CSV table of C-alpha atoms and ligand atoms in Angstrom, one decimal:
chain,number,residue,atom,x,y,z
I,114,MET,CA,11.7,-3.3,-155.4
I,115,ALA,CA,11.9,-5.5,-158.6
I,116,GLU,CA,9.4,-8.2,-159.0
I,117,PRO,CA,10.6,-11.4,-157.4
I,118,SER,CA,11.2,-14.4,-159.7
I,119,ILE,CA,11.0,-18.0,-158.6
I,120,LEU,CA,11.8,-21.2,-160.4
I,121,PHE,CA,10.6,-24.5,-159.0
I,122,VAL,CA,12.7,-27.5,-160.0
I,123,CYS,CA,12.1,-31.3,-159.9
I,124,LEU,CA,13.5,-34.2,-162.0
I,125,GLY,CA,11.1,-34.5,-164.9
I,126,ASN,CA,9.1,-31.2,-164.7
I,127,ILE,CA,5.9,-33.1,-165.2
I,128,CYS,CA,4.8,-33.8,-161.6
I,129,ARG,CA,6.0,-31.8,-158.7
I,130,SER,CA,7.4,-28.6,-160.1
I,131,PRO,CA,4.5,-27.9,-162.5
I,132,MET,CA,2.2,-28.5,-159.6
I,133,ALA,CA,4.2,-26.1,-157.5
I,134,GLU,CA,4.1,-23.5,-160.3
I,135,GLY,CA,0.3,-23.8,-160.6
I,136,ILE,CA,-0.4,-23.7,-156.9
I,137,PHE,CA,2.0,-20.8,-156.3
I,138,ARG,CA,0.5,-18.8,-159.2
I,139,ALA,CA,-3.0,-19.3,-157.9
I,140,LEU,CA,-2.0,-18.2,-154.4
I,141,CYS,CA,-0.1,-15.1,-155.7
I,142,GLU,CA,-3.1,-14.1,-157.8
I,143,GLU,CA,-5.3,-14.5,-154.7
I,144,ALA,CA,-2.9,-12.4,-152.7
I,145,GLY,CA,-2.5,-9.8,-155.4
I,146,MET,CA,1.3,-10.4,-155.6
I,147,GLN,CA,3.3,-9.9,-158.7
I,148,VAL,CA,5.8,-12.7,-159.0
I,149,HIS,CA,7.5,-14.2,-162.0
I,150,ILE,CA,7.0,-17.9,-161.7
I,151,ASP,CA,8.3,-20.8,-163.8
I,152,SER,CA,9.3,-24.5,-163.4
I,153,ALA,CA,11.9,-26.8,-164.9
I,154,GLY,CA,13.4,-30.2,-164.6
I,155,THR,CA,17.0,-31.3,-164.1
I,156,GLY,CA,16.4,-34.1,-166.6
I,157,SER,CA,15.5,-33.9,-170.3
I,158,TRP,CA,13.4,-37.0,-170.8
I,159,HIS,CA,10.0,-35.2,-170.8
I,160,VAL,CA,10.9,-31.9,-172.5
I,161,GLY,CA,7.9,-30.5,-174.4
I,162,GLU,CA,5.4,-32.8,-172.7
I,163,PRO,CA,2.4,-31.6,-170.7
I,164,PRO,CA,2.3,-32.4,-167.0
I,165,ASP,CA,1.5,-36.0,-166.0
I,166,HIS,CA,-2.3,-36.6,-166.2
I,167,ARG,CA,-2.4,-37.4,-162.5
I,168,ALA,CA,-0.9,-34.0,-161.7
I,169,ILE,CA,-3.4,-32.3,-164.0
I,170,GLN,CA,-6.2,-34.2,-162.4
I,171,CYS,CA,-5.2,-33.6,-158.9
I,172,LEU,CA,-5.0,-29.8,-159.3
I,173,LYS,CA,-8.2,-29.8,-161.2
I,174,GLY,CA,-9.8,-30.8,-158.0
I,175,TYR,CA,-8.6,-27.5,-156.5
I,176,ASN,CA,-9.6,-25.4,-159.5
I,177,ILE,CA,-6.1,-25.0,-160.8
I,178,ASP,CA,-5.4,-25.7,-164.5
I,179,ILE,CA,-1.9,-26.7,-165.4
I,180,SER,CA,-2.7,-28.6,-168.6
I,181,HIS,CA,-1.1,-25.8,-170.8
I,182,LEU,CA,2.3,-26.1,-169.2
I,183,ARG,CA,5.1,-27.8,-171.1
I,184,ALA,CA,8.2,-29.4,-169.6
I,185,ARG,CA,11.6,-27.9,-170.1
I,186,GLN,CA,15.1,-28.6,-168.7
I,187,VAL,CA,17.0,-26.2,-166.4
I,188,ARG,CA,19.3,-24.0,-168.4
I,189,GLU,CA,22.4,-22.0,-167.4
I,190,MET,CA,20.6,-18.7,-167.9
I,191,ASP,CA,18.1,-19.6,-165.2
I,192,PHE,CA,20.7,-19.1,-162.6
I,193,ASP,CA,20.9,-15.5,-163.7
I,194,THR,CA,17.3,-14.9,-164.6
I,195,PHE,CA,15.7,-16.0,-161.3
I,196,ASN,CA,16.4,-14.7,-157.8
I,197,LEU,CA,15.2,-17.9,-156.1
I,198,ILE,CA,15.4,-21.5,-157.4
I,199,LEU,CA,13.7,-24.1,-155.2
I,200,ALA,CA,14.4,-27.8,-155.5
I,201,MET,CA,11.9,-30.4,-154.5
I,202,ASP,CA,14.3,-33.0,-153.1
I,203,TYR,CA,18.0,-33.4,-152.3
I,204,ASN,CA,18.8,-35.1,-155.6
I,205,ASN,CA,17.3,-32.2,-157.5
I,206,LEU,CA,19.4,-29.8,-155.3
I,207,ARG,CA,22.6,-31.7,-156.0
I,208,ASP,CA,21.8,-31.8,-159.8
I,209,LEU,CA,21.2,-28.0,-159.7
I,210,HIS,CA,24.6,-27.5,-158.2
I,211,ARG,CA,26.1,-29.5,-161.1
I,212,LEU,CA,24.2,-27.5,-163.7
I,213,MET,CA,25.1,-24.2,-162.2
I,214,PRO,CA,27.5,-22.1,-164.2
I,215,SER,CA,30.6,-20.5,-162.7
I,216,SER,CA,29.8,-18.0,-160.0
I,217,SER,CA,30.0,-14.7,-162.0
I,218,GLN,CA,26.8,-15.5,-163.8
I,219,VAL,CA,24.8,-16.7,-160.7
I,220,ARG,CA,22.3,-14.3,-159.3
I,221,ALA,CA,19.9,-17.0,-157.9
I,222,ARG,CA,19.8,-18.3,-154.4
I,223,VAL,CA,19.3,-22.1,-154.7
I,224,HIS,CA,17.6,-23.9,-151.8
I,225,LEU,CA,15.6,-27.0,-151.0
I,226,PHE,CA,11.9,-25.9,-151.2
I,227,GLY,CA,11.0,-27.7,-147.9
I,228,GLU,CA,13.9,-26.1,-146.0
I,229,TYR,CA,13.1,-22.7,-147.3
I,230,THR,CA,9.5,-23.0,-146.4
I,231,GLY,CA,9.8,-24.9,-143.1
I,232,LEU,CA,8.3,-28.3,-144.2
I,233,ASN,CA,8.8,-31.4,-142.1
I,234,PRO,CA,9.6,-33.8,-143.7
I,235,VAL,CA,11.8,-31.5,-145.8
I,236,GLU,CA,11.7,-33.3,-149.2
I,237,VAL,CA,8.7,-33.3,-151.5
I,238,PRO,CA,8.7,-37.0,-152.6
I,239,ASP,CA,8.6,-38.0,-156.2
I,240,PRO,CA,5.0,-39.3,-157.0
I,241,TYR,CA,5.8,-40.6,-160.5
I,242,TYR,CA,5.7,-44.3,-159.6
I,243,GLY,CA,3.0,-43.7,-157.0
I,244,THR,CA,-0.8,-43.4,-156.9
I,245,ALA,CA,-3.3,-40.6,-157.0
I,246,ALA,CA,-3.0,-40.5,-153.2
I,247,ASP,CA,0.7,-39.6,-153.6
I,248,PHE,CA,-0.2,-36.7,-155.8
I,249,GLU,CA,-2.7,-35.5,-153.2
I,250,LYS,CA,0.1,-35.7,-150.6
I,251,VAL,CA,2.3,-33.7,-152.8
I,252,TYR,CA,-0.5,-31.1,-153.3
I,253,HIS,CA,-0.9,-30.7,-149.5
I,254,MET,CA,2.9,-30.4,-148.9
I,255,LEU,CA,3.3,-27.8,-151.6
I,256,HIS,CA,0.3,-25.9,-150.5
I,257,ARG,CA,1.5,-25.7,-147.0
I,258,GLY,CA,5.0,-24.6,-148.1
I,259,MET,CA,3.6,-22.0,-150.5
I,260,GLN,CA,1.8,-20.2,-147.7
I,261,ASN,CA,5.1,-19.8,-145.9
I,262,LEU,CA,6.8,-18.8,-149.1
I,263,ILE,CA,4.3,-16.0,-149.5
I,264,MET,CA,4.8,-14.8,-146.0
I,265,ARG,CA,8.6,-14.8,-146.5
I,266,LEU,CA,8.2,-12.8,-149.7
I,267,ARG,CA,5.9,-10.3,-148.0
I,268,HIS,CA,7.9,-9.8,-144.9
I,269,GLY,CA,11.4,-10.0,-146.6
P,201,4NP,P1,8.8,-35.1,-161.3
P,201,4NP,O1,8.5,-36.7,-161.4
P,201,4NP,O2,10.3,-35.0,-161.1
P,201,4NP,O3,8.1,-34.7,-160.1
P,201,4NP,O4,8.3,-34.5,-162.5
P,201,4NP,C1,9.1,-37.5,-162.3
P,201,4NP,C2,8.8,-37.5,-163.6
P,201,4NP,C3,9.4,-38.4,-164.5
P,201,4NP,C4,10.4,-39.3,-164.0
P,201,4NP,C5,10.7,-39.3,-162.7
P,201,4NP,C6,10.1,-38.4,-161.8
P,201,4NP,N1,11.0,-40.2,-164.9
P,201,4NP,O5,11.7,-41.1,-164.4
P,201,4NP,O6,10.7,-40.2,-166.1
């Protein structure tokens, strides 16, 4: 079976999705799973920037380094490159459907991260205007979801 490939998507690609990328990469390494992992934003405001310092700081507390990541915007090619694209909230999901090219070029399945991984509540809330505690909350939601994602990948 080909290596699965997963793209995590939020609005700016500086808070939630780079955190998702870092957490999932760490868990896949721990589990000895080969997965192609990336993240992107539906917006372009922060392209080229490192993750938000609060996201970097939060994950540092869990021994995960995401300081080298740089924000990029979702591109049409992503819908053909990845098998699975997971959006952090309903706005991201709606924007992904807008950015999606016509069906012939779409290989990816596009879902809400929380729906795909059984989170309740189902959206990972935007912590950008929040506090360090909001970033911690995002960490715990993502971590919980990722464990389910790994199980889904393992057991088909
Ligand atoms: P993210 O958070 O989508 O989790 O990366 C945000 C980052 C930047 C902005 C909004 C949300 N912004 O408005 O610039």
